[in-house]
PDB file of C-alpha atoms in Angstrom:
ATOM      1  CA  MET A 116      87.972 -54.224 187.243  1.00 45.00           C
ATOM      2  CA  SER A 117      84.551 -53.283 189.030  1.00 44.00           C
ATOM      3  CA  SER A 118      85.778 -49.772 190.001  1.00 47.00           C
ATOM      4  CA  ARG A 119      86.571 -49.402 186.078  1.00 48.00           C
ATOM      5  CA  TYR A 120      83.280 -50.491 184.955  1.00 46.00           C
ATOM      6  CA  PHE A 121      81.472 -48.000 187.598  1.00 44.00           C
ATOM      7  CA  GLY A 122      83.707 -45.407 186.084  1.00 48.00           C
ATOM      8  CA  THR A 123      82.298 -45.994 182.654  1.00 47.00           C
ATOM      9  CA  VAL A 124      78.976 -46.196 184.011  1.00 42.00           C
ATOM     10  CA  ALA A 125      79.435 -42.854 185.640  1.00 49.00           C
ATOM     11  CA  VAL A 126      80.838 -41.093 182.331  1.00 44.00           C
ATOM     12  CA  LEU A 127      77.794 -42.311 180.314  1.00 45.00           C
ATOM     13  CA  PHE A 128      75.285 -41.400 182.982  1.00 46.00           C
ATOM     14  CA  LEU A 129      77.268 -37.687 182.747  1.00 44.00           C
ATOM     15  CA  PHE A 130      77.015 -37.658 179.085  1.00 42.00           C
ATOM     16  CA  ALA A 131      73.244 -38.273 179.278  1.00 45.00           C
ATOM     17  CA  SER A 132      72.447 -35.883 181.987  1.00 46.00           C
ATOM     18  CA  MET A 133      74.474 -32.832 180.502  1.00 44.00           C
ATOM     19  CA  SER A 134      72.877 -34.129 176.939  1.00 42.00           C
ATOM     20  CA  SER A 135      69.106 -33.883 178.261  1.00 43.00           C
ATOM     21  CA  GLU A 136      69.932 -30.444 180.008  1.00 46.00           C
ATOM     22  CA  GLN A 137      71.033 -28.895 176.573  1.00 44.00           C
ATOM     23  CA  ALA A 138      68.156 -30.571 175.022  1.00 41.00           C
ATOM     24  CA  ASP A 139      65.655 -28.924 177.819  1.00 45.00           C
ATOM     25  CA  GLN A 140      67.496 -25.549 176.918  1.00 48.00           C
ATOM     26  CA  ALA A 141      66.800 -26.240 173.287  1.00 43.00           C
ATOM     27  CA  ALA A 142      63.248 -26.647 173.625  1.00 43.00           C
ATOM     28  CA  SER A 143      62.840 -23.777 175.842  1.00 50.00           C
ATOM     29  CA  ALA A 144      64.453 -21.426 173.181  1.00 49.00           C
ATOM     30  CA  ALA A 145      62.092 -22.969 170.414  1.00 46.00           C
ATOM     31  CA  LYS A 146      58.905 -22.238 172.565  1.00 45.00           C
ATOM     32  CA  GLN A 147      60.388 -18.394 173.211  1.00 53.00           C
ATOM     33  CA  LYS A 148      60.776 -18.469 169.077  1.00 47.00           C
ATOM     34  CA  ALA A 149      57.001 -19.867 168.755  1.00 45.00           C
ATOM     35  CA  ALA A 150      55.847 -17.186 171.375  1.00 47.00           C
ATOM     36  CA  ASN A 151      57.307 -14.214 169.411  1.00 50.00           C
ATOM     37  CA  GLY A 152      55.775 -15.765 165.965  1.00 46.00           C
ATOM     38  CA  GLN A 153      59.129 -16.550 164.662  1.00 43.00           C
ATOM     39  CA  GLN A 154      58.922 -20.319 164.343  1.00 41.00           C
ATOM     40  CA  LYS A 155      58.340 -22.044 160.968  1.00 44.00           C
ATOM     41  CA  ASP A 156      55.594 -24.379 160.377  1.00 46.00           C
ATOM     42  CA  ALA A 157      57.820 -26.829 158.466  1.00 45.00           C
ATOM     43  CA  PRO A 158      59.384 -29.170 160.755  1.00 49.00           C
ATOM     44  CA  GLN A 159      63.150 -28.653 161.412  1.00 52.00           C
ATOM     45  CA  LYS A 160      65.596 -31.316 160.745  1.00 56.00           C
ATOM     46  CA  GLU A 161      67.738 -32.929 163.037  1.00 52.00           C
ATOM     47  CA  ASN A 162      71.517 -32.143 162.636  1.00 52.00           C
ATOM     48  CA  THR A 163      73.482 -34.827 165.070  1.00 52.00           C
ATOM     49  CA  GLY A 164      76.693 -32.933 163.877  1.00 52.00           C
ATOM     50  CA  ASP A 165      75.882 -29.604 165.031  1.00 52.00           C
ATOM     51  CA  ALA A 166      74.397 -30.963 168.532  1.00 52.00           C
ATOM     52  CA  ILE A 167      77.306 -32.906 169.243  1.00 51.00           C
ATOM     53  CA  ALA A 168      79.881 -30.108 168.335  1.00 52.00           C
ATOM     54  CA  ALA A 169      78.123 -27.763 170.175  1.00 51.00           C
ATOM     55  CA  MET A 170      78.192 -30.435 173.311  1.00 51.00           C
ATOM     56  CA  MET A 171      82.300 -30.429 172.679  1.00 50.00           C
ATOM     57  CA  GLY A 172      82.749 -26.862 172.616  1.00 49.00           C
ATOM     58  CA  GLY A 173      82.377 -25.002 169.404  1.00 48.00           C
ATOM     59  CA  ALA A 174      79.102 -23.307 170.411  1.00 49.00           C
ATOM     60  CA  HIS A 175      81.076 -20.448 171.779  1.00 71.00           C
ATOM     61  CA  ILE A 176      82.177 -19.252 168.714  1.00 76.00           C
ATOM     62  CA  ASP A 177      80.373 -16.199 166.981  1.00 79.00           C
ATOM     63  CA  LYS A 178      79.720 -17.524 163.421  1.00 82.00           C
ATOM     64  CA  GLU A 179      78.949 -14.099 161.964  1.00 86.00           C
ATOM     65  CA  ALA A 180      82.443 -12.606 163.298  1.00 84.00           C
ATOM     66  CA  ALA A 181      84.015 -15.534 162.023  1.00 83.00           C
ATOM     67  CA  GLU A 182      82.470 -14.921 158.321  1.00 87.00           C
ATOM     68  CA  ARG A 183      83.671 -11.373 158.932  1.00 87.00           C
ATOM     69  CA  GLY A 184      86.954 -12.482 159.899  1.00 82.00           C
ATOM     70  CA  ARG A 185      87.231 -14.827 156.970  1.00 86.00           C
ATOM     71  CA  LYS A 186      86.223 -12.066 154.257  1.00 88.00           C
ATOM     72  CA  ILE A 187      89.393  -9.790 155.799  1.00 85.00           C
ATOM     73  CA  PHE A 188      91.668 -12.861 156.265  1.00 83.00           C
ATOM     74  CA  VAL A 189      91.234 -14.374 152.417  1.00 88.00           C
ATOM     75  CA  PRO A 190      92.752 -11.276 150.545  1.00 85.00           C
ATOM     76  CA  ALA A 191      94.911  -9.984 152.956  1.00 82.00           C
ATOM     77  CA  CYS A 192      96.444 -13.221 154.885  1.00 85.00           C
ATOM     78  CA  GLY A 193      95.641 -15.985 152.484  1.00 79.00           C
ATOM     79  CA  PHE A 194      98.005 -15.948 149.514  1.00 80.00           C
ATOM     80  CA  CYS A 195     100.987 -16.763 152.182  1.00 85.00           C
ATOM     81  CA  HIS A 196      98.681 -18.569 155.097  1.00 81.00           C
ATOM     82  CA  GLY A 197      96.294 -20.322 152.840  1.00 83.00           C
ATOM     83  CA  ASN A 198      92.356 -19.540 152.182  1.00 84.00           C
ATOM     84  CA  ASP A 199      91.761 -21.930 155.197  1.00 79.00           C
ATOM     85  CA  ALA A 200      94.638 -20.741 157.279  1.00 82.00           C
ATOM     86  CA  HIS A 201      96.351 -24.065 157.101  1.00 82.00           C
ATOM     87  CA  GLY A 202      99.408 -22.717 155.578  1.00 81.00           C
ATOM     88  CA  LYS A 203     101.000 -22.173 152.320  1.00 79.00           C
ATOM     89  CA  SER A 204     104.237 -20.264 151.963  1.00 80.00           C
ATOM     90  CA  GLY A 205     103.631 -18.865 155.339  1.00 81.00           C
ATOM     91  CA  PRO A 206     102.899 -21.003 158.407  1.00 83.00           C
ATOM     92  CA  ASP A 207      99.987 -22.959 159.316  1.00 82.00           C
ATOM     93  CA  LEU A 208      97.545 -20.942 161.997  1.00 82.00           C
ATOM     94  CA  VAL A 209      95.255 -23.482 162.553  1.00 80.00           C
ATOM     95  CA  ARG A 210      97.637 -25.297 164.852  1.00 79.00           C
ATOM     96  CA  SER A 211      99.331 -22.449 165.889  1.00 80.00           C
ATOM     97  CA  ALA A 212     100.531 -21.906 170.164  1.00 80.00           C
ATOM     98  CA  LEU A 213     100.054 -18.034 169.376  1.00 80.00           C
ATOM     99  CA  VAL A 214      96.453 -18.733 168.024  1.00 79.00           C
ATOM    100  CA  LEU A 215      95.379 -20.960 170.639  1.00 80.00           C
ATOM    101  CA  HIS A 216      96.278 -18.757 173.640  1.00 81.00           C
ATOM    102  CA  ASP A 217      94.477 -15.440 171.852  1.00 80.00           C
ATOM    103  CA  ASP A 218      91.574 -13.976 172.960  1.00 84.00           C
ATOM    104  CA  LYS A 219      90.010 -11.589 170.553  1.00 85.00           C
ATOM    105  CA  GLY A 220      92.991 -10.322 168.644  1.00 79.00           C
ATOM    106  CA  ASP A 221      95.063  -9.794 172.036  1.00 83.00           C
ATOM    107  CA  VAL A 222      97.974 -12.008 171.201  1.00 86.00           C
ATOM    108  CA  ILE A 223      97.964 -11.869 167.250  1.00 81.00           C
ATOM    109  CA  GLY A 224      96.676  -8.150 167.195  1.00 81.00           C
ATOM    110  CA  PRO A 225      99.874  -6.780 167.456  1.00 86.00           C
ATOM    111  CA  VAL A 226     101.470  -9.482 165.261  1.00 86.00           C
ATOM    112  CA  ILE A 227      99.601  -8.698 162.459  1.00 85.00           C
ATOM    113  CA  ARG A 228      99.642  -4.881 163.030  1.00 80.00           C
ATOM    114  CA  ASN A 229     103.436  -4.684 163.290  1.00 80.00           C
ATOM    115  CA  GLY A 230     104.253  -7.652 160.932  1.00 82.00           C
ATOM    116  CA  ARG A 231     107.633  -9.684 160.884  1.00 86.00           C
ATOM    117  CA  PRO A 232     109.443  -7.827 158.547  1.00 83.00           C
ATOM    118  CA  GLU A 233     112.384 -10.571 159.402  1.00 82.00           C
ATOM    119  CA  ARG A 234     110.144 -13.230 158.423  1.00 82.00           C
ATOM    120  CA  GLY A 235     108.697 -11.642 155.416  1.00 82.00           C
ATOM    121  CA  MET A 236     105.107 -10.668 156.704  1.00 85.00           C
ATOM    122  CA  PRO A 237     103.867  -7.150 156.267  1.00 85.00           C
ATOM    123  CA  ALA A 238     102.312  -4.600 158.609  1.00 82.00           C
ATOM    124  CA  PHE A 239      98.610  -4.451 158.864  1.00 83.00           C
ATOM    125  CA  SER A 240      98.527  -1.173 160.632  1.00 78.00           C
ATOM    126  CA  ALA A 241      95.255  -0.032 158.951  1.00 81.00           C
ATOM    127  CA  LEU A 242      93.210  -2.823 160.933  1.00 82.00           C
ATOM    128  CA  SER A 243      90.892  -1.889 164.002  1.00 84.00           C
ATOM    129  CA  ALA A 244      90.456  -3.905 166.850  1.00 85.00           C
ATOM    130  CA  GLU A 245      87.303  -4.674 165.715  1.00 86.00           C
ATOM    131  CA  GLN A 246      88.716  -6.109 162.460  1.00 85.00           C
ATOM    132  CA  LEU A 247      91.243  -7.853 164.665  1.00 86.00           C
ATOM    133  CA  ALA A 248      88.610  -9.550 166.872  1.00 86.00           C
ATOM    134  CA  ASP A 249      87.089 -10.927 163.759  1.00 84.00           C
ATOM    135  CA  ILE A 250      89.875 -12.317 162.310  1.00 84.00           C
ATOM    136  CA  SER A 251      90.614 -13.841 165.645  1.00 83.00           C
ATOM    137  CA  SER A 252      86.973 -15.696 165.891  1.00 85.00           C
ATOM    138  CA  PHE A 253      87.579 -17.319 162.060  1.00 86.00           C
ATOM    139  CA  LEU A 254      91.073 -18.949 163.291  1.00 86.00           C
ATOM    140  CA  HIS A 255      89.494 -20.010 166.469  1.00 85.00           C
ATOM    141  CA  SER A 256      86.763 -21.377 163.876  1.00 82.00           C
ATOM    142  CA  ARG A 257      88.886 -22.963 161.836  1.00 82.00           C
ATOM    143  CA  ALA A 258      91.092 -24.664 164.693  1.00 80.00           C
ATOM    144  CA  ALA A 259      87.427 -26.118 165.995  1.00 78.00           C
ATOM    145  CA  ASP A 260      86.827 -27.645 162.962  1.00 74.00           C
ATOM    146  CA  VAL A 261      89.862 -29.244 163.055  1.00 72.00           C
ATOM    147  CA  SER A 262      89.847 -30.480 166.346  1.00 69.00           C
ATOM    148  CA  ASN A 263      86.198 -31.461 166.834  1.00 67.00           C
ATOM    149  CA  ARG A 264      85.300 -34.299 164.162  1.00 60.00           C
ATOM    150  CA  PHE A 265      81.679 -33.725 164.856  1.00 58.00           C
ATOM    151  CA  ALA A 266      82.167 -30.228 163.337  1.00 55.00           C
ATOM    152  CA  TYR A 267      82.924 -31.501 159.569  1.00 57.00           C
ATOM    153  CA  LYS A 268      80.553 -30.560 157.345  1.00 61.00           C
ATOM    154  CA  ILE A 269      79.779 -34.261 155.218  1.00 63.00           C
ATOM    155  CA  GLY A 270      79.295 -33.409 151.401  1.00 66.00           C
ATOM    156  CA  ASP A 271      76.365 -33.717 149.492  1.00 73.00           C
ATOM    157  CA  LEU A 272      75.193 -37.810 149.832  1.00 78.00           C
ATOM    158  CA  ILE A 273      72.148 -37.468 147.547  1.00 86.00           C
ATOM    159  CA  THR A 274      73.763 -38.456 143.955  1.00 88.00           C
ATOM    160  CA  GLY A 275      71.603 -41.289 143.232  1.00 90.00           C
ATOM    161  CA  ASP A 276      68.710 -42.158 140.847  1.00 93.00           C
ATOM    162  CA  ALA A 277      65.422 -41.542 142.940  1.00 92.00           C
ATOM    163  CA  GLN A 278      63.632 -43.284 140.163  1.00 93.00           C
ATOM    164  CA  LYS A 279      65.588 -46.382 140.380  1.00 94.00           C
ATOM    165  CA  GLY A 280      65.946 -45.943 144.334  1.00 91.00           C
ATOM    166  CA  ALA A 281      61.653 -46.078 144.141  1.00 92.00           C
ATOM    167  CA  ALA A 282      62.381 -49.294 142.030  1.00 93.00           C
ATOM    168  CA  PHE A 283      64.528 -51.299 144.491  1.00 92.00           C
ATOM    169  CA  PHE A 284      62.395 -50.164 147.376  1.00 91.00           C
ATOM    170  CA  ASN A 285      59.211 -51.716 145.918  1.00 90.00           C
ATOM    171  CA  GLY A 286      61.031 -54.503 144.052  1.00 90.00           C
ATOM    172  CA  ASP A 287      63.997 -56.201 144.862  1.00 89.00           C
ATOM    173  CA  GLY A 288      64.649 -54.952 148.432  1.00 89.00           C
ATOM    174  CA  HIS A 289      61.297 -55.728 149.326  1.00 87.00           C
ATOM    175  CA  CYS A 290      61.507 -52.555 151.703  1.00 88.00           C
ATOM    176  CA  GLY A 291      57.723 -51.712 150.764  1.00 85.00           C
ATOM    177  CA  THR A 292      56.461 -54.947 152.431  1.00 84.00           C
ATOM    178  CA  CYS A 293      57.169 -53.445 155.946  1.00 84.00           C
ATOM    179  CA  HIS A 294      57.211 -49.567 155.115  1.00 87.00           C
ATOM    180  CA  SER A 295      54.807 -47.469 153.302  1.00 88.00           C
ATOM    181  CA  ALA A 296      55.681 -44.025 151.577  1.00 89.00           C
ATOM    182  CA  THR A 297      52.516 -42.631 152.623  1.00 90.00           C
ATOM    183  CA  GLY A 298      52.534 -44.175 156.339  1.00 90.00           C
ATOM    184  CA  ASP A 299      55.378 -44.479 158.417  1.00 87.00           C
ATOM    185  CA  LEU A 300      57.808 -42.801 156.098  1.00 90.00           C
ATOM    186  CA  ALA A 301      55.761 -39.947 154.950  1.00 91.00           C
ATOM    187  CA  HIS A 302      57.317 -36.741 155.602  1.00 91.00           C
ATOM    188  CA  VAL A 303      60.615 -38.329 156.814  1.00 90.00           C
ATOM    189  CA  ALA A 304      63.236 -36.504 154.556  1.00 90.00           C
ATOM    190  CA  THR A 305      61.757 -33.421 156.385  1.00 90.00           C
ATOM    191  CA  LYS A 306      62.559 -34.815 159.851  1.00 86.00           C
ATOM    192  CA  TYR A 307      66.330 -36.141 159.011  1.00 84.00           C
ATOM    193  CA  GLU A 308      69.651 -34.587 157.432  1.00 84.00           C
ATOM    194  CA  PRO A 309      70.602 -36.979 154.339  1.00 87.00           C
ATOM    195  CA  VAL A 310      73.236 -38.110 156.638  1.00 82.00           C
ATOM    196  CA  GLU A 311      70.998 -39.599 159.567  1.00 82.00           C
ATOM    197  CA  LEU A 312      68.646 -40.513 157.132  1.00 86.00           C
ATOM    198  CA  GLN A 313      71.102 -42.877 155.732  1.00 87.00           C
ATOM    199  CA  ARG A 314      72.451 -44.178 158.867  1.00 84.00           C
ATOM    200  CA  ARG A 315      68.713 -44.921 160.008  1.00 83.00           C
ATOM    201  CA  MET A 316      68.007 -46.426 156.586  1.00 85.00           C
ATOM    202  CA  LEU A 317      71.168 -48.893 157.270  1.00 85.00           C
ATOM    203  CA  TYR A 318      70.946 -49.376 160.801  1.00 79.00           C
ATOM    204  CA  PRO A 319      67.223 -48.578 162.109  1.00 77.00           C
ATOM    205  CA  ALA A 320      67.916 -49.429 165.554  1.00 70.00           C
ATOM    206  CA  ALA A 321      68.728 -46.408 167.853  1.00 66.00           C
ATOM    207  CA  ASN A 322      72.143 -45.552 168.734  1.00 67.00           C
ATOM    208  CA  LEU A 323      74.273 -43.658 171.938  1.00 67.00           C
ATOM    209  CA  ILE A 324      74.086 -40.571 170.127  1.00 66.00           C
ATOM    210  CA  ASP A 325      70.611 -40.447 170.458  1.00 68.00           C
ATOM    211  CA  VAL A 326      70.640 -40.891 174.333  1.00 66.00           C
ATOM    212  CA  PHE A 327      73.557 -38.390 174.530  1.00 68.00           C
ATOM    213  CA  LEU A 328      71.388 -35.958 173.156  1.00 66.00           C
ATOM    214  CA  GLY A 329      68.740 -36.289 175.039  1.00 69.00           C
ATOM    215  CA  ARG A 330      66.338 -37.443 172.613  1.00 66.00           C
ATOM    216  CA  ALA A 331      63.084 -39.169 172.940  1.00 63.00           C
ATOM    217  CA  VAL A 332      64.456 -43.098 171.661  1.00 63.00           C
ATOM    218  CA  THR A 333      61.460 -45.345 170.968  1.00 66.00           C
ATOM    219  CA  PRO A 334      62.555 -48.652 172.242  1.00 68.00           C
ATOM    220  CA  PRO A 335      62.974 -51.178 169.202  1.00 70.00           C
ATOM    221  CA  ALA A 336      60.193 -53.383 168.287  1.00 75.00           C
ATOM    222  CA  PRO A 337      60.862 -56.799 170.777  1.00 83.00           C
ATOM    223  CA  THR A 338      62.009 -59.627 168.320  1.00 87.00           C
ATOM    224  CA  LYS A 339      59.453 -62.525 168.106  1.00 91.00           C
ATOM    225  CA  VAL A 340      60.270 -66.162 168.426  1.00 92.00           C
ATOM    226  CA  THR A 341      58.153 -69.298 167.418  1.00 93.00           C
ATOM    227  CA  VAL A 342      59.206 -73.021 168.648  1.00 94.00           C
ATOM    228  CA  GLN A 343      58.098 -76.281 167.251  1.00 93.00           C
ATOM    229  CA  LEU A 344      58.397 -79.128 169.643  1.00 92.00           C
ATOM    230  CA  ALA A 345      58.892 -82.831 168.398  1.00 89.00           C
ATOM    231  CA  SER A 346      55.405 -83.295 169.130  1.00 91.00           C
ATOM    232  CA  GLY A 347      54.136 -80.642 166.444  1.00 91.00           C
ATOM    233  CA  GLU A 348      53.340 -78.374 169.512  1.00 92.00           C
ATOM    234  CA  ARG A 349      54.100 -74.460 168.427  1.00 93.00           C
ATOM    235  CA  VAL A 350      55.067 -72.340 171.236  1.00 93.00           C
ATOM    236  CA  SER A 351      55.152 -68.397 170.275  1.00 93.00           C
ATOM    237  CA  GLY A 352      56.665 -65.343 172.327  1.00 93.00           C
ATOM    238  CA  THR A 353      59.071 -62.837 172.871  1.00 92.00           C
ATOM    239  CA  LEU A 354      62.694 -63.608 172.475  1.00 92.00           C
ATOM    240  CA  ASP A 355      64.814 -63.563 175.353  1.00 91.00           C
ATOM    241  CA  HIS A 356      68.139 -65.282 173.681  1.00 91.00           C
ATOM    242  CA  LEU A 357      69.264 -67.689 171.160  1.00 90.00           C
ATOM    243  CA  ASP A 358      72.558 -69.637 170.576  1.00 90.00           C
ATOM    244  CA  GLU A 359      73.830 -72.658 169.063  1.00 89.00           C
ATOM    245  CA  PHE A 360      72.526 -74.690 172.057  1.00 92.00           C
ATOM    246  CA  ALA A 361      69.496 -73.219 173.298  1.00 93.00           C
ATOM    247  CA  VAL A 362      66.595 -71.001 173.069  1.00 93.00           C
ATOM    248  CA  SER A 363      64.554 -68.939 175.599  1.00 94.00           C
ATOM    249  CA  MET A 364      61.635 -66.800 175.287  1.00 93.00           C
ATOM    250  CA  HIS A 365      58.549 -65.248 177.387  1.00 94.00           C
ATOM    251  CA  ASP A 366      55.521 -66.787 176.015  1.00 90.00           C
ATOM    252  CA  SER A 367      52.093 -64.877 175.207  1.00 87.00           C
ATOM    253  CA  ALA A 368      50.931 -66.013 179.209  1.00 90.00           C
ATOM    254  CA  GLY A 369      54.279 -64.215 180.346  1.00 91.00           C
ATOM    255  CA  TRP A 370      55.844 -67.708 181.315  1.00 94.00           C
ATOM    256  CA  TYR A 371      59.648 -68.342 180.848  1.00 95.00           C
ATOM    257  CA  ARG A 372      60.098 -70.936 178.294  1.00 93.00           C
ATOM    258  CA  SER A 373      63.780 -72.653 177.478  1.00 93.00           C
ATOM    259  CA  PHE A 374      64.167 -75.334 175.090  1.00 94.00           C
ATOM    260  CA  SER A 375      67.253 -77.504 173.678  1.00 92.00           C
ATOM    261  CA  ARG A 376      67.795 -76.480 170.038  1.00 91.00           C
ATOM    262  CA  GLU A 377      68.671 -80.239 169.126  1.00 89.00           C
ATOM    263  CA  SER A 378      64.792 -81.418 169.248  1.00 87.00           C
ATOM    264  CA  VAL A 379      62.889 -78.438 168.083  1.00 93.00           C
ATOM    265  CA  THR A 380      62.650 -75.969 165.045  1.00 93.00           C
ATOM    266  CA  VAL A 381      63.241 -72.298 165.609  1.00 93.00           C
ATOM    267  CA  ASP A 382      61.545 -69.385 163.678  1.00 91.00           C
ATOM    268  CA  VAL A 383      62.736 -66.043 164.701  1.00 88.00           C
ATOM    269  CA  GLN A 384      60.783 -62.748 163.359  1.00 85.00           C
ATOM    270  CA  ASP A 385      63.281 -60.247 163.724  1.00 82.00           C
ATOM    271  CA  PRO A 386      61.876 -56.582 162.770  1.00 76.00           C
ATOM    272  CA  ARG A 387      65.400 -55.620 161.799  1.00 79.00           C
ATOM    273  CA  ALA A 388      66.769 -58.714 159.961  1.00 80.00           C
ATOM    274  CA  ALA A 389      65.674 -57.530 156.538  1.00 80.00           C
ATOM    275  CA  HIS A 390      67.470 -54.191 156.887  1.00 84.00           C
ATOM    276  CA  GLU A 391      70.798 -56.470 158.185  1.00 81.00           C
ATOM    277  CA  GLY A 392      70.033 -58.818 155.322  1.00 83.00           C
ATOM    278  CA  LEU A 393      70.518 -55.907 152.916  1.00 86.00           C
ATOM    279  CA  LEU A 394      74.021 -54.922 153.850  1.00 85.00           C
ATOM    280  CA  PRO A 395      75.944 -57.571 152.063  1.00 86.00           C
ATOM    281  CA  LYS A 396      73.553 -57.428 149.125  1.00 87.00           C
ATOM    282  CA  TYR A 397      73.491 -53.703 148.352  1.00 87.00           C
ATOM    283  CA  THR A 398      75.726 -51.971 146.071  1.00 89.00           C
ATOM    284  CA  ASP A 399      76.635 -48.540 146.594  1.00 89.00           C
ATOM    285  CA  GLN A 400      74.893 -47.159 143.958  1.00 92.00           C
ATOM    286  CA  GLU A 401      71.506 -48.857 145.081  1.00 91.00           C
ATOM    287  CA  MET A 402      72.122 -47.504 148.536  1.00 89.00           C
ATOM    288  CA  HIS A 403      72.471 -43.998 146.968  1.00 91.00           C
ATOM    289  CA  ASP A 404      69.770 -44.452 144.914  1.00 92.00           C
ATOM    290  CA  VAL A 405      67.398 -45.456 147.763  1.00 92.00           C
ATOM    291  CA  LEU A 406      68.423 -42.696 150.177  1.00 92.00           C
ATOM    292  CA  ALA A 407      67.633 -40.483 146.967  1.00 92.00           C
ATOM    293  CA  TYR A 408      64.245 -41.665 146.547  1.00 93.00           C
ATOM    294  CA  LEU A 409      63.673 -41.430 150.674  1.00 93.00           C
ATOM    295  CA  GLU A 410      64.944 -37.894 150.345  1.00 92.00           C
ATOM    296  CA  THR A 411      62.183 -37.289 148.095  1.00 93.00           C
ATOM    297  CA  LEU A 412      59.517 -37.870 150.548  1.00 92.00           C
ATOM    298  CA  LYS A 413      59.004 -34.586 152.055  1.00 89.00           C
TER     299      LYS A 413
END
């Protein structure tokens, strides 16, 4: 049991160190761009999916070559293999072992040039080696998209009504009691992509993905608790533990205190409680409306 636990911890540290190294490389590249006068003034949005896709092996695909290959593949091959290469009257090339073992057209190139007349595939002898390599890049990009779920592109999430979202934010949602469009949420839409903005709206605590990507993670604000004793005395501090039987804390002087819940009244002030309390109350439309409103905070 202990060896399995330590193995898991080792894997987590490995991912975190890999992510930190990639974050350092990205930071160096950003500094180099700034030195060359290529850095834009506007803040760049974080894209968690792209960052994790790169970690999982999608970074080696030349996107420009893949796009050139797509423009060749669709008119020449799409009528049989489908425009997305998933197959039509011809076989699915995304899961093809032939494509899997190909490198810049060295395996599929001869098949494309010579065709397979016995299977009804015509020859494309006029294609150059560069064009075959581009088609190979396109097919490998399609395979990477399927095998790596972090590379999937999420559709447009901004389908709500921003005005209704603002009304909910400042009204029934009571979001304005803790947040401000001109304070902590100013320009929040320029920092996060909609999918990440929605996640942080619903679950504001940092997650393991942030740690794996080497991002600076702000520790969550501590949960405060006030305990009122039967005598009327009130003791406040930072919550350590709370269950049906006991509550424990470190008080304002730093002393550890523990009380049986049978004889005290407990008031917990958790900064995330309001978010959690909204989850069972939100309608789908209200969530989309609030997200549409947050997206206007640029």
